Coordinates of C-alpha atoms and ligand atoms in Angstrom, one line a residue:
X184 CA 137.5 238.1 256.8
X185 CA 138.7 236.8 253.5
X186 CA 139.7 233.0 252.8
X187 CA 143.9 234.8 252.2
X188 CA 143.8 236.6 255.2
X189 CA 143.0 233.4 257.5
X190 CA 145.2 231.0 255.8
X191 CA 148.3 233.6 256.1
X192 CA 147.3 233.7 259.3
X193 CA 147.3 229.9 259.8
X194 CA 150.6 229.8 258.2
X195 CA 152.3 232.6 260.0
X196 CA 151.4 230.6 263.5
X197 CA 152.8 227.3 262.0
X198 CA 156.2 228.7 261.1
X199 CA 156.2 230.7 264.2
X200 CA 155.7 227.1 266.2
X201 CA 158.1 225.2 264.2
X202 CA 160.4 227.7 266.2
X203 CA 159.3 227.9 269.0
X204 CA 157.9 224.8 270.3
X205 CA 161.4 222.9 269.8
X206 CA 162.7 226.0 271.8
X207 CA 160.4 225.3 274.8
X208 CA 160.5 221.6 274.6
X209 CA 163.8 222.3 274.8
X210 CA 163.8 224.4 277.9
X211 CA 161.7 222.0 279.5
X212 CA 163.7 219.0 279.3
X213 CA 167.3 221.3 280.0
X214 CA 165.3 222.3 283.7
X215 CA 164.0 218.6 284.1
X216 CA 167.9 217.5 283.6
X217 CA 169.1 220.3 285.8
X218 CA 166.6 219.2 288.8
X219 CA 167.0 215.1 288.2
X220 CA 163.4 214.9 286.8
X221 CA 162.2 212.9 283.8
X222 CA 160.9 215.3 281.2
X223 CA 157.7 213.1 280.7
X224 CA 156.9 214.4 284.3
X225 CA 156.5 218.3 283.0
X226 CA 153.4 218.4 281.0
X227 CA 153.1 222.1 278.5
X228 CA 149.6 223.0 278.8
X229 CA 149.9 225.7 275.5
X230 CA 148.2 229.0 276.7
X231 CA 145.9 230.2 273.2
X232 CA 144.1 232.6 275.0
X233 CA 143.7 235.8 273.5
X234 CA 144.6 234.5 270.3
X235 CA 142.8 233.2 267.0
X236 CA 142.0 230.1 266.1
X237 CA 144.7 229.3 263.4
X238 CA 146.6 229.3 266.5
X239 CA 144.8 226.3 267.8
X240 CA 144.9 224.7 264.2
X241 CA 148.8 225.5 264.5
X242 CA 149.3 224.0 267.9
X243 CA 147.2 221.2 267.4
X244 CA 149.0 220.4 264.0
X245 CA 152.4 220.9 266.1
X246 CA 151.1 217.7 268.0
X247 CA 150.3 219.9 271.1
X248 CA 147.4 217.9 273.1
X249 CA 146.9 220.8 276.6
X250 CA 145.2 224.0 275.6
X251 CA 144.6 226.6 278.2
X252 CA 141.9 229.1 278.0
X253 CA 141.3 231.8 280.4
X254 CA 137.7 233.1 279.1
X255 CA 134.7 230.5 279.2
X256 CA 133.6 232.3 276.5
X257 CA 136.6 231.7 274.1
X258 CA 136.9 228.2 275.6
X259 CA 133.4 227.7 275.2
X260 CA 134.0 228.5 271.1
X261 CA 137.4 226.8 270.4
X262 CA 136.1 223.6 271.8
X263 CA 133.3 223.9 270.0
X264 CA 135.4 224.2 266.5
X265 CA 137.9 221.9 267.4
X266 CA 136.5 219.3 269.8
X267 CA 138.5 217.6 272.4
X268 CA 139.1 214.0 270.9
X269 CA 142.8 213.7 272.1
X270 CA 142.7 217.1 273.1
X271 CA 142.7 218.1 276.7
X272 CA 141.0 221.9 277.5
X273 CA 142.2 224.0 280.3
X274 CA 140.3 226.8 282.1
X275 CA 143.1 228.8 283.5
X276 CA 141.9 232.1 284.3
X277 CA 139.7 233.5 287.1
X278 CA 136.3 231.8 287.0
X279 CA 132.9 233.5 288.4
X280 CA 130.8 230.9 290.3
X281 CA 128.2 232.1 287.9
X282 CA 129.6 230.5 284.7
X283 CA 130.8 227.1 286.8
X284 CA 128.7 225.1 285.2
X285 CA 129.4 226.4 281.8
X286 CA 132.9 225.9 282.7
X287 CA 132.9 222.4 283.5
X288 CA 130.8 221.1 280.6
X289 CA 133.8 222.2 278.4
X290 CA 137.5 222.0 280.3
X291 CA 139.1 218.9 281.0
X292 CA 140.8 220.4 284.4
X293 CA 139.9 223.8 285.9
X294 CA 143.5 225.0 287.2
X295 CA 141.7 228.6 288.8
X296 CA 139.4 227.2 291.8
X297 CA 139.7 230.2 294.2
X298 CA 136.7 230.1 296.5
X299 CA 134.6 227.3 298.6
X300 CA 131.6 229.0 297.2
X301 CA 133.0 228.3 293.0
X302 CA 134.1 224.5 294.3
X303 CA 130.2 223.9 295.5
X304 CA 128.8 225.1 292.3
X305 CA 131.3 222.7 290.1
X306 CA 130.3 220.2 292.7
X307 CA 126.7 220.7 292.2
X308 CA 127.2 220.3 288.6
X309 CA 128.9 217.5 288.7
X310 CA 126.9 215.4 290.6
X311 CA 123.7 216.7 288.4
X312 CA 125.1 215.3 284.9
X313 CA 126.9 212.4 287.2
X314 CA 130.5 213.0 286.2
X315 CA 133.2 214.2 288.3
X316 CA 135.1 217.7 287.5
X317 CA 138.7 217.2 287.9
X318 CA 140.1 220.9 289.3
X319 CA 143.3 222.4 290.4
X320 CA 142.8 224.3 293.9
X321 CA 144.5 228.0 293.0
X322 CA 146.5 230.2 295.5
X323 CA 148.2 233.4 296.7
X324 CA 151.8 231.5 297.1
X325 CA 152.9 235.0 296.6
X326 CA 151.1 237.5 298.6
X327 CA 150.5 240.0 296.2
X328 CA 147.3 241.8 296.4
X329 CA 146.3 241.7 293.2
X330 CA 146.2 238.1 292.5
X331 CA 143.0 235.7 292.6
X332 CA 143.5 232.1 294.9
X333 CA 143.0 231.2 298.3
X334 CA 145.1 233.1 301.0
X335 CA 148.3 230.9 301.6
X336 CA 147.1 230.9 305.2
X337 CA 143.5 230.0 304.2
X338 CA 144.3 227.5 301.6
X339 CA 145.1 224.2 303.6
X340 CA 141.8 224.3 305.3
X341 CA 139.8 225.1 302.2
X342 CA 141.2 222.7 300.1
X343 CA 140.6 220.4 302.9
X344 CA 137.4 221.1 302.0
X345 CA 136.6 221.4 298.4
X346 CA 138.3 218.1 298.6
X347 CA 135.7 216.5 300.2
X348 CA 132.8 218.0 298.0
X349 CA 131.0 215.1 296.0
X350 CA 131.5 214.7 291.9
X351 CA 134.9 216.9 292.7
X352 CA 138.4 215.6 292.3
X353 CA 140.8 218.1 293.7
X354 CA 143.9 217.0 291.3
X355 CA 146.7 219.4 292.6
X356 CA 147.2 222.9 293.0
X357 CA 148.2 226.0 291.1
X358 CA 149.9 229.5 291.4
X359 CA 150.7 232.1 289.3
X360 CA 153.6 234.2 290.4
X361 CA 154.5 237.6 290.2
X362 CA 155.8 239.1 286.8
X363 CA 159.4 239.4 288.0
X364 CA 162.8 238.1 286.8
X365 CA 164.0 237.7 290.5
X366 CA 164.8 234.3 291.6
X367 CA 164.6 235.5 295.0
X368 CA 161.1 236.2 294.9
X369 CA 159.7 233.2 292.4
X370 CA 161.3 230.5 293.8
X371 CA 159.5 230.5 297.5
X372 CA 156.6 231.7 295.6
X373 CA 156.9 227.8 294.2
X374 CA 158.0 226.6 297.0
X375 CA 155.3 227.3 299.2
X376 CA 153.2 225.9 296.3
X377 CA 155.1 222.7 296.6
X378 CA 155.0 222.4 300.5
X379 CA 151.5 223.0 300.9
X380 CA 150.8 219.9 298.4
X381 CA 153.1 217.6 300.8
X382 CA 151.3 219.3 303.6
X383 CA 148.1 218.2 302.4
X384 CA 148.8 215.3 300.9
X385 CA 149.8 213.8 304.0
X386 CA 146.6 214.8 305.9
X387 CA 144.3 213.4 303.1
X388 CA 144.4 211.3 300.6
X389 CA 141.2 213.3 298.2
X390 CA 144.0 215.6 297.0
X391 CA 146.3 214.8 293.7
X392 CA 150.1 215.5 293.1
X393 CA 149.9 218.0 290.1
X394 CA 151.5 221.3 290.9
X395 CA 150.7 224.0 287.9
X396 CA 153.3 226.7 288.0
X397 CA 155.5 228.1 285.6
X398 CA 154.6 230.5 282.6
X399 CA 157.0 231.8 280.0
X400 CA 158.7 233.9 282.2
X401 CA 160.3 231.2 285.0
X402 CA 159.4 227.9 284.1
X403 CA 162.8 226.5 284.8
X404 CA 162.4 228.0 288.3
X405 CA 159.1 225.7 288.3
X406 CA 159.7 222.9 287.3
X407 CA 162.9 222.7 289.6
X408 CA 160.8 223.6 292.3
X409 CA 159.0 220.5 291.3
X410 CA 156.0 221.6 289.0
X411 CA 154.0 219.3 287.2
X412 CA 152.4 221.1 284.6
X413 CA 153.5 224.7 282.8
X414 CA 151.2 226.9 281.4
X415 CA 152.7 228.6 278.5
X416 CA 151.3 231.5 275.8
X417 CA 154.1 234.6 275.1
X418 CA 157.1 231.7 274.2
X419 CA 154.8 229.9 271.8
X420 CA 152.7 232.3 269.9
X421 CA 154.3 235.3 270.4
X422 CA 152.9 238.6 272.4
X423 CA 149.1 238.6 272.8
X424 CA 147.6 241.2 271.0
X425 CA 150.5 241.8 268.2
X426 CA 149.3 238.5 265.9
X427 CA 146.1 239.4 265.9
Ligands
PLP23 C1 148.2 234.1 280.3 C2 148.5 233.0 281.3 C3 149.6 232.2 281.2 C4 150.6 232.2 280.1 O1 151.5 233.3 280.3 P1 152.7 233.6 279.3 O2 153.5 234.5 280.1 O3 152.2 234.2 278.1 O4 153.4 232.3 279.1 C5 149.7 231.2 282.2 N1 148.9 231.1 283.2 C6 147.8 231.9 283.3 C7 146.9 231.7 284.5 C8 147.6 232.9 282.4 O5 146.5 233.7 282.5

């Protein structure tokens, strides 16, 4: 790749970001208004998956600090090129108990802990290098089939669990919900999200408050439904795929 193509590249994200991230601050804080929230209680976890690193460099230059990665592989290489001194990494995306390990040496939180069986390996890991691995327990809110996390009528009694695993701190939970516009179907989707964290929280005192949910698509619907943390790509760097 020549030295031009990259730094068009570089520039194309920046300009792209100086519209957008005002855009989505700005959706943030209009849904933290709307639901009596502080906006400093929403944090934007930046979703760079998929794309190149200019759009790190970009986002990092925008002053974005939360970067989420769905690939341990690509994670693995952007914090490699870009470090993590007052940067935060997030591993997003389905995680095989295989690459655990991997995982945790890099991401700050792992938002996609969907089995018992992944949990003991980031456990085991942990308590190996003696450090804890701060994860967010994933799940099914929705029902659909095709989505990874525990069952919703699984999930209290394994995150129970994982919970209690050593050199783990289970800091909240996290849901993806279906690609759909209706409110109908999103907003118990993030409810039940929401609920089961109260649930839990008042049986044990192992799990956190954090509740990541909300993507491009229906983060006001989120964070009214009291998210914690968004996880946005499309609205920031544009389609995956079409910048490349
Ligand atoms: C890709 C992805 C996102 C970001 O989705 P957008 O619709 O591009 O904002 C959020 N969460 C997870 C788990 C993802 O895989």
């Amino acid at each position: 790749m020549s030295q031009t193509v990259t730094s068009d590249r570089s520039a194309a994200y920046a300009a792209r970001l100086a519209e957008t991230l005002p855009s989505v601050r700005e959706r943030i804080e209009r849904a933290c208004t709307a639901a009596q929230r502080g906006p400093e209680e929403v944090r934007l976890v930046a979703v760079t998956k998929s794309h190149p690193f200019e759009a790190v460099e970009a986002a990092i230059a925008a002053g974005l600090t939360d970067l989420g990665e769905n690939r341990v592989e690509e994670l693995e290489r952007k914090v490699e090129s870009f470090g993590s001194d007052g940067l935060r990494w997030h591993m997003i995306g389905h995680l095989q108990s295989r690459k655990a390990r991997r995982a945790a040496a890099v991401a700050h939180l792992i938002h996609s802990v969907d089995s018992v069986r992944l949990a003991e390996r980031l456990s085991r890991a942990a308590v190996d290098d003696e450090r804890v691995v701060r994860v967010l327990a994933q799940v099914n809110t929705s029902g659909e089939e095709v989505k990874s996390g525990f069952p919703a009528d699984e999930a209290f009694e394994a995150v129970h669990r994982i919970a209690e695993l050593p050199g783990i701190r289970v800091d909240g939970l996290m849901t993806m919900a279906p690609f759909v516009d209706d409110e109908r179907i999103l907003a118990p989707t993030f409810a039940a999200l929401r609920d089961l964290s109260e649930r839990l929280r008042n049986a044990t005192d192992r799990v956190g408050a954090e509740l990541s949910m909300g993507m491009t698509n229906d983060l006001e619907i989120a964070i009214r439904e009291g998210s914690t943390m968004v996880r946005v790509g499309t609205a920031l760097f544009g389609e995956r795929g079409s910048t490349q």
